[in-house]
XYZ file of C-alpha atoms in Angstrom:
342
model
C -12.084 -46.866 31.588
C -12.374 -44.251 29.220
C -11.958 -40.496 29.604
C -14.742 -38.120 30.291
C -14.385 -34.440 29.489
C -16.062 -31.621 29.819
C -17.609 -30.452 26.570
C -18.431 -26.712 25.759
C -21.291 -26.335 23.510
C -23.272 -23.605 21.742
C -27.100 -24.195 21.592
C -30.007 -22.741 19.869
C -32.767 -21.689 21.852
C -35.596 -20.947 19.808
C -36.137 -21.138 16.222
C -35.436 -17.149 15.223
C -37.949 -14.444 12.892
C -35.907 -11.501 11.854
C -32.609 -10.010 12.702
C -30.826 -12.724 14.655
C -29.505 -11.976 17.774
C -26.409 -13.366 20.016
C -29.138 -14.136 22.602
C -31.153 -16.316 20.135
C -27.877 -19.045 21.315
C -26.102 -19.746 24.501
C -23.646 -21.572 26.055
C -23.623 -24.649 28.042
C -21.225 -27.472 29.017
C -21.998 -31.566 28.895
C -19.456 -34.176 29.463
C -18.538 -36.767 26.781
C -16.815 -39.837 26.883
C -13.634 -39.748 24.157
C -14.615 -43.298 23.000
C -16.457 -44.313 20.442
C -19.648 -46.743 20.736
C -18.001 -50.233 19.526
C -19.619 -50.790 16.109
C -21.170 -47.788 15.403
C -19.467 -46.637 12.519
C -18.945 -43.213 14.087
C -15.712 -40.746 14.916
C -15.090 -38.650 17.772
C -13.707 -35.314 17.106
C -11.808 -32.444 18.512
C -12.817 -29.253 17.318
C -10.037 -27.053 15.910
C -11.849 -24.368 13.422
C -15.266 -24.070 13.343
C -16.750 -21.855 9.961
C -19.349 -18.873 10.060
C -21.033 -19.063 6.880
C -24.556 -17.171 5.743
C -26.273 -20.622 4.556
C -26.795 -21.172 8.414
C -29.007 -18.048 8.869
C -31.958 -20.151 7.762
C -31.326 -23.183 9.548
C -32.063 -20.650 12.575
C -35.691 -21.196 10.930
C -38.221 -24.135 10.737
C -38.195 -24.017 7.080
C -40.221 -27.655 5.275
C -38.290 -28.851 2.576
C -34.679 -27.156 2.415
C -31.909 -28.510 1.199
C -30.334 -28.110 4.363
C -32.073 -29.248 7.713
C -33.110 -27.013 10.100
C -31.372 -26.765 13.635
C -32.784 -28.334 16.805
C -33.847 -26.340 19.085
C -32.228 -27.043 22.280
C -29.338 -28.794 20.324
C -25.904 -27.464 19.682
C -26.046 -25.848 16.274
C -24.176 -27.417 13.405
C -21.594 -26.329 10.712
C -18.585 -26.976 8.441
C -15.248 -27.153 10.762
C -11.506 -28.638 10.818
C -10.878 -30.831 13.373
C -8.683 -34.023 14.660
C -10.105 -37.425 14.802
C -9.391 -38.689 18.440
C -11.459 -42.132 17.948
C -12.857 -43.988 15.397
C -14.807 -46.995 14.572
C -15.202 -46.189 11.119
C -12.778 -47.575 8.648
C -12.495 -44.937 6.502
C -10.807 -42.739 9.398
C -8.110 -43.522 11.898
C -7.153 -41.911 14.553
C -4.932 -38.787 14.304
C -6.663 -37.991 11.095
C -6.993 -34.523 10.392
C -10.711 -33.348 8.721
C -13.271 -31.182 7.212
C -16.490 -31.311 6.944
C -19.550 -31.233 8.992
C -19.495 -31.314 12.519
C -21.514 -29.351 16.047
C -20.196 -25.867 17.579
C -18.644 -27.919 20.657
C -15.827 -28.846 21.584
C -15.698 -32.432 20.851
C -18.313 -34.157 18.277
C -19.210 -37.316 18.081
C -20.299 -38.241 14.658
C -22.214 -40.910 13.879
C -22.371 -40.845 9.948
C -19.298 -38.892 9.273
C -19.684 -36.689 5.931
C -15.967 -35.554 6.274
C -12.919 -35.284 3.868
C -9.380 -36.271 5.329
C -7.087 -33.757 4.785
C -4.071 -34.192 3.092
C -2.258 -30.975 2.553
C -1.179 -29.959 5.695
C 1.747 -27.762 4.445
C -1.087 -24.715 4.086
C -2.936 -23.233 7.381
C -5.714 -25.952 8.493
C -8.196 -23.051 8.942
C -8.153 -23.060 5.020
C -10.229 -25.906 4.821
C -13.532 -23.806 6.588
C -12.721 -21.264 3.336
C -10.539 -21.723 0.386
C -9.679 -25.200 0.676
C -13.264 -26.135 1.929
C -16.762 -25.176 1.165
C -16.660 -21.796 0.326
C -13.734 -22.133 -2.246
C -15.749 -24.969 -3.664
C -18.408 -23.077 -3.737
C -16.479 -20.173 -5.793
C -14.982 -23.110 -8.413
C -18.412 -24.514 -9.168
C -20.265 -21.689 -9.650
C -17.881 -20.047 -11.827
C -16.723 -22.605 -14.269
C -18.882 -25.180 -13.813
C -22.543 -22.764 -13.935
C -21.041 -19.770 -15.653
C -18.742 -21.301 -18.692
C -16.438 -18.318 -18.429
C -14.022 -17.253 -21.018
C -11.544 -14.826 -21.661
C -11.899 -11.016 -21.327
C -15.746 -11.414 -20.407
C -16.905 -8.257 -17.696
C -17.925 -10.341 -14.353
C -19.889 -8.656 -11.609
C -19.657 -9.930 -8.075
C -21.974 -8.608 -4.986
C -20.581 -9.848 -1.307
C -17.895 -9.787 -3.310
C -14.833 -9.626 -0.092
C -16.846 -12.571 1.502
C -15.777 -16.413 1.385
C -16.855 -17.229 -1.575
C -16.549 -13.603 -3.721
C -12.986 -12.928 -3.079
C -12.251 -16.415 -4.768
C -14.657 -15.632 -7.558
C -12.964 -12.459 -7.968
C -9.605 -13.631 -8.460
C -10.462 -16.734 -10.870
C -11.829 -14.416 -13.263
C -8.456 -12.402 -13.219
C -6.518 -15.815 -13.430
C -9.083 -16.091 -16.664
C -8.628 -12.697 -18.159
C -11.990 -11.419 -17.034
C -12.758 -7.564 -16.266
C -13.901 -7.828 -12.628
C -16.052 -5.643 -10.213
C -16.916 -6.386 -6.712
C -20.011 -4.665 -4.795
C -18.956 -4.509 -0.607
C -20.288 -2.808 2.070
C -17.390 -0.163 3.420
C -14.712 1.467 2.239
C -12.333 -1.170 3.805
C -13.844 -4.065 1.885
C -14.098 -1.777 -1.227
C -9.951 -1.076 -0.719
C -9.324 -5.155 0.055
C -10.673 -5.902 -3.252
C -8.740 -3.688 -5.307
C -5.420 -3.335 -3.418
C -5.348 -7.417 -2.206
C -7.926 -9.341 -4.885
C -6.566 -7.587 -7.864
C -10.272 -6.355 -8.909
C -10.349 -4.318 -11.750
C -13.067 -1.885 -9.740
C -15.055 -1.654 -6.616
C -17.921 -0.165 -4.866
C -19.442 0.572 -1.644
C -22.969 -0.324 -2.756
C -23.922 1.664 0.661
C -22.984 4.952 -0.795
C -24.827 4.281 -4.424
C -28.191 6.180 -4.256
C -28.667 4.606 -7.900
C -27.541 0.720 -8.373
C -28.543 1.277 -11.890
C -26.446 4.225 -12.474
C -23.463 2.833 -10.575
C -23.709 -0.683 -13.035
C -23.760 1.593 -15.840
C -20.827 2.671 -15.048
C -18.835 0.260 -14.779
C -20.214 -1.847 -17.473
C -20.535 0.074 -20.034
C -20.747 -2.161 -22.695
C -23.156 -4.613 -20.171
C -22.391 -7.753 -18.178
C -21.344 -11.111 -19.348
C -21.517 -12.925 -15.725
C -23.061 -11.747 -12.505
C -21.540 -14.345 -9.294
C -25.015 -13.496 -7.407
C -24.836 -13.309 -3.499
C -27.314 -10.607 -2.298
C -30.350 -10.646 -4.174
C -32.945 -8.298 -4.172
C -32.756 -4.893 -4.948
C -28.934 -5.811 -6.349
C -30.308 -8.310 -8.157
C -33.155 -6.108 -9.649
C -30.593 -3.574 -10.525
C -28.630 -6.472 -12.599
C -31.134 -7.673 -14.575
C -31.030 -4.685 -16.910
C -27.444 -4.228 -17.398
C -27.008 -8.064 -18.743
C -25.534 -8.398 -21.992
C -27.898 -10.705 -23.994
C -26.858 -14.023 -23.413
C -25.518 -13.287 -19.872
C -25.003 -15.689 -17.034
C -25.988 -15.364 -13.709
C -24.933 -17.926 -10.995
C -27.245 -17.886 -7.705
C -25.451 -18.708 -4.964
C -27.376 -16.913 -2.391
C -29.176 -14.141 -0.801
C -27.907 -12.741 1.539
C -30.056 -9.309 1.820
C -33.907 -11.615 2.119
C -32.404 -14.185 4.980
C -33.654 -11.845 7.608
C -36.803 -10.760 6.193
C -40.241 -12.035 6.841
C -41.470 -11.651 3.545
C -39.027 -11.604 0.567
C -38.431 -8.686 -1.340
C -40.341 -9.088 -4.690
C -37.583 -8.895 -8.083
C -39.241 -6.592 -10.828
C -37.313 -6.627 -13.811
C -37.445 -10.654 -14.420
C -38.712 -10.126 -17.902
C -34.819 -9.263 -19.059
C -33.955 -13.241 -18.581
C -36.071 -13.305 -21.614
C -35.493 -9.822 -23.827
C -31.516 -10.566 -23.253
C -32.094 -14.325 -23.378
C -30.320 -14.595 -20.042
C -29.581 -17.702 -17.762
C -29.815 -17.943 -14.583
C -28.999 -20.705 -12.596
C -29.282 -21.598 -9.083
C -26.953 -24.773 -7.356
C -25.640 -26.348 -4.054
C -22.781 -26.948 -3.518
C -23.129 -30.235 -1.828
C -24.449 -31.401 -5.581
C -20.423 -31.192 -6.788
C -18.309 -32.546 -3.983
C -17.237 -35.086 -6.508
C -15.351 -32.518 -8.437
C -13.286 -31.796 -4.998
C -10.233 -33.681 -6.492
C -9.851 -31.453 -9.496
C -10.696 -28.583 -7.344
C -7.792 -29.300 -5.167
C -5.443 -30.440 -8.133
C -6.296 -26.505 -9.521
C -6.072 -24.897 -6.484
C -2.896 -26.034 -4.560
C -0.730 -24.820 -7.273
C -2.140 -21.636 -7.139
C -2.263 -20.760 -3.699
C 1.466 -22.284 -3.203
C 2.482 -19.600 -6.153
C 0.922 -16.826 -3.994
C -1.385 -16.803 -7.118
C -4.257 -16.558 -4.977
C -4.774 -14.342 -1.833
C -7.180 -15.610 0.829
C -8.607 -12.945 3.814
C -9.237 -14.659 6.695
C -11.009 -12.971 9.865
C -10.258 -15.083 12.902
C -12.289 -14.906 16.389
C -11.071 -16.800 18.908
C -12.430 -19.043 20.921
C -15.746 -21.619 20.892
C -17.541 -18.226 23.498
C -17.204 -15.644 20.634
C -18.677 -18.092 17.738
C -22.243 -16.919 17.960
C -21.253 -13.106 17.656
C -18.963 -13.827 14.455
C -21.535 -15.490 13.410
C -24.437 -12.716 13.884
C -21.603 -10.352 12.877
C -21.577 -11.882 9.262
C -25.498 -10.219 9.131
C -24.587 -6.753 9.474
C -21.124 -7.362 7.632
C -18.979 -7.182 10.890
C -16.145 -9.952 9.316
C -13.702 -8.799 6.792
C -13.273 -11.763 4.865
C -13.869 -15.227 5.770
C -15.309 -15.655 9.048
C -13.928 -18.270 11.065
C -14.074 -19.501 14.965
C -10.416 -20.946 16.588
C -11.658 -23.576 19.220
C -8.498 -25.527 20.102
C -4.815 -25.060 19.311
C -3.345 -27.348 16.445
C-alpha cells in the first residue's frame, strides 16, 4: 500500500490589485500519496528549495494572454524550485534524481508534465539552481550576450542591479572588460555591489532627487548597454543618456507590477534620435542554450570567478513573506525558500 503524507501547501486566495500582501496567501495541509498514477507520465517530488522571483507578482493577477499563466485561485501557487524525485513514471527521470524546474509551493508535487532539468553538478550548493545555476542566471546570460552583443570596454548600466539576475549581469560585463554601474535601493546593496560584484560604481537610486543628473554622472561619455529591470521613471531617465546605437535589454519591471495603471515612459523618441534598440525576451524562449550556459558558467564559479548572494528563509511558512519582501526590496540578493533538508 503506498504511503500517505501530510502535505504543507501555500495557496492563493484571491487574485490581488496593488501592493500584495502576506494575507493575499495562506497555509493549509492535504495528504498525498508518494506514488505515482501507473502510466501517467508524471513524477512525484520532494521539495528542497523553492525560488522567490518578481515574474510571479503578476501571476497574482488574472492577466489574458501572458506568457506566463496566471495562478488559481484556491490552488497552491507555483514556481521554479530544486527538489528530489521520489517516484516516477516518466522515463526521462528515475528515482533519486535530483531537479530544477517548475514545481507548487508544497511540500511534495506531483507533476504531471514535468518541465524539469536533472541536475548534474552536485559538487556546488543545490540552492544554486533557483539562482545562478537556474533561471535567473539564465536569465542574466541571455540577455547580455545573446540580446545585448557586448564587447569590450563598453559602459553597462544595470537597475535591480544586487537582485538574481543583476548581480550576474554585473559581473559578466567585468569578466568582458565592461565599465559597470548598478542602481539598488540601500546603502547595503549599494556596498554589495562594489565591495562583493566588483562594480565599477553604485547608487542608491533612493537618495537621487535627479536620475538624470546621477546618469550623467556616471556616464559621462553616455551608455552603450542598459540590463533593464525597473522601468519607469528609471527607464525614462535612460533613454537620454544612450549613446547612439545603444542597447537596451528588457527583462522586466519591477517598479509598474504593483500599479493599477502603468506609469506612462516620455522620452521614447531617443530609440530613434540615438538609433537605439531595445529589446524585450523570455527566458523560457532560450532554454536550449542551457548547455553552453552551464559549460561557461561552471568554470567560473569553481574559479571563485563569480560571486553569487544568496538570501535564505527558512522554511515552506516564511515563503509568502520572502516573497512579498522582494516588493519592497526586503531580500539582499537572491531570494530563496529552504523547505526540506538535502
Amino acid at each position: 500500500m503506498p504511503e500517505m503524507v501530510r502535505n504543507k501547501q501555500v495557496i492563493l486566495k484571491d487574485y490581488v490589485s496593488g501592493f500584495p500582501k502576506e494575507t493575499d496567501m495562506y497555509m493549509t495541509e492535504s495528504s498525498i500519496e508518494l506514488k505515482v498514477p501507473k502510466g501517467s507520465n508524471g513524477v512525484l517530488l520532494k521539495n528542497l528549495y523553492l525560488s522567490c522571483d518578481p515574474y510571479m507578482r503578476p501571476r497574482m493577477t488574472y492577466i489574458e494572454g501572458s506568457y506566463v499563466e496566471s495562478f488559481k485561485p484556491g490552488l497552491p501557487i507555483s514556481g521554479y524550485g530544486v527538489a528530489k524525485v521520489l517516484d516516477s513514471e516518466n522515463p526521462e527521470f528515475n528515482k533519486g534524481d535530483l531537479v530544477w524546474g517548475m514545481t507548487g509551493w508544497e511540500e511534495y508535487s506531483l507533476i504531471t508534465a514535468p518541465h524539469l532539468f536533472k541536475i548534474q553538478h552536485t559538487d556546488v550548493p543545490l540552492s544554486y539552481y533557483t539562482g545562478i545555476l537556474g533561471m535567473p542566471g539564465m536569465t542574466a546570460y541571455v540577455g547580455f550576450y545573446e540580446v545585448c552583443s557586448p564587447k569590450h570596454g563598453e559602459c553597462v548600466f544595470i537597475s535591480a542591479a544586487s537582485g538574481a539576475v543583476g548581480q550576474l549581469v554585473g559581473q559578466f560585463a567585468k569578466l568582458l572588460g565592461c565599465y559597470v554601474v548598478g542602481s539598488a535601493g540601500s546603502k547595503a546593496k549599494v556596498d554589495l555591489l562594489k565591495n562583493n560584484f566588483g562594480f565599477d560604481e553604485a547608487f542608491n537610486y533612493k537618495e537621487e532627487a535627479d536620475l538624470n543628473a546621477a546618469l550623467k554622472r556616471y556616464f559621462p561619455e553616455g551608455i552603450d548597454i542598459y540590463f533593464e529591470n525597473v522601468g519607469g521613471k528609471t527607464l525614462d531617465a535612460v533613454l537620454p543618456n544612450m549613446k547612439i546605437r545603444g542597447r537596451i535589454a528588457a527583462c522586466g519591471m519591477i517598479s509598474q507590477y504593483n500599479l493599477d495603471k502603468p506609469e506612462g515612459v516620455h522620452n521614447l523618441m531617443y530609440l530613434v534620435s540615438k538609433r537605439l534598440r531595445m529589446e524585450g525576451f523570455i527566458v523560457l524562449d532560450h532554454y536550449h542554450l542551457y548547455p553552453k550556459f552551464l559549460e561557461m558558467i561552471i568554470p567560473h564559479i569553481k574559479e571563485g570567478k563569480l560571486v553569487y548572494v544568496e538570501d535564505m528563509a527558512e522554511g515552506l511558512e516564511s515563503a509568502p513573506a520572502a516573497l512579498i519582501g522582494l516588493f519592497s526590496g526586503q531580500n539582499v540578493g537572491k531570494q530563496v525558500v529552504a523547505v526540506a533538508p538535502e
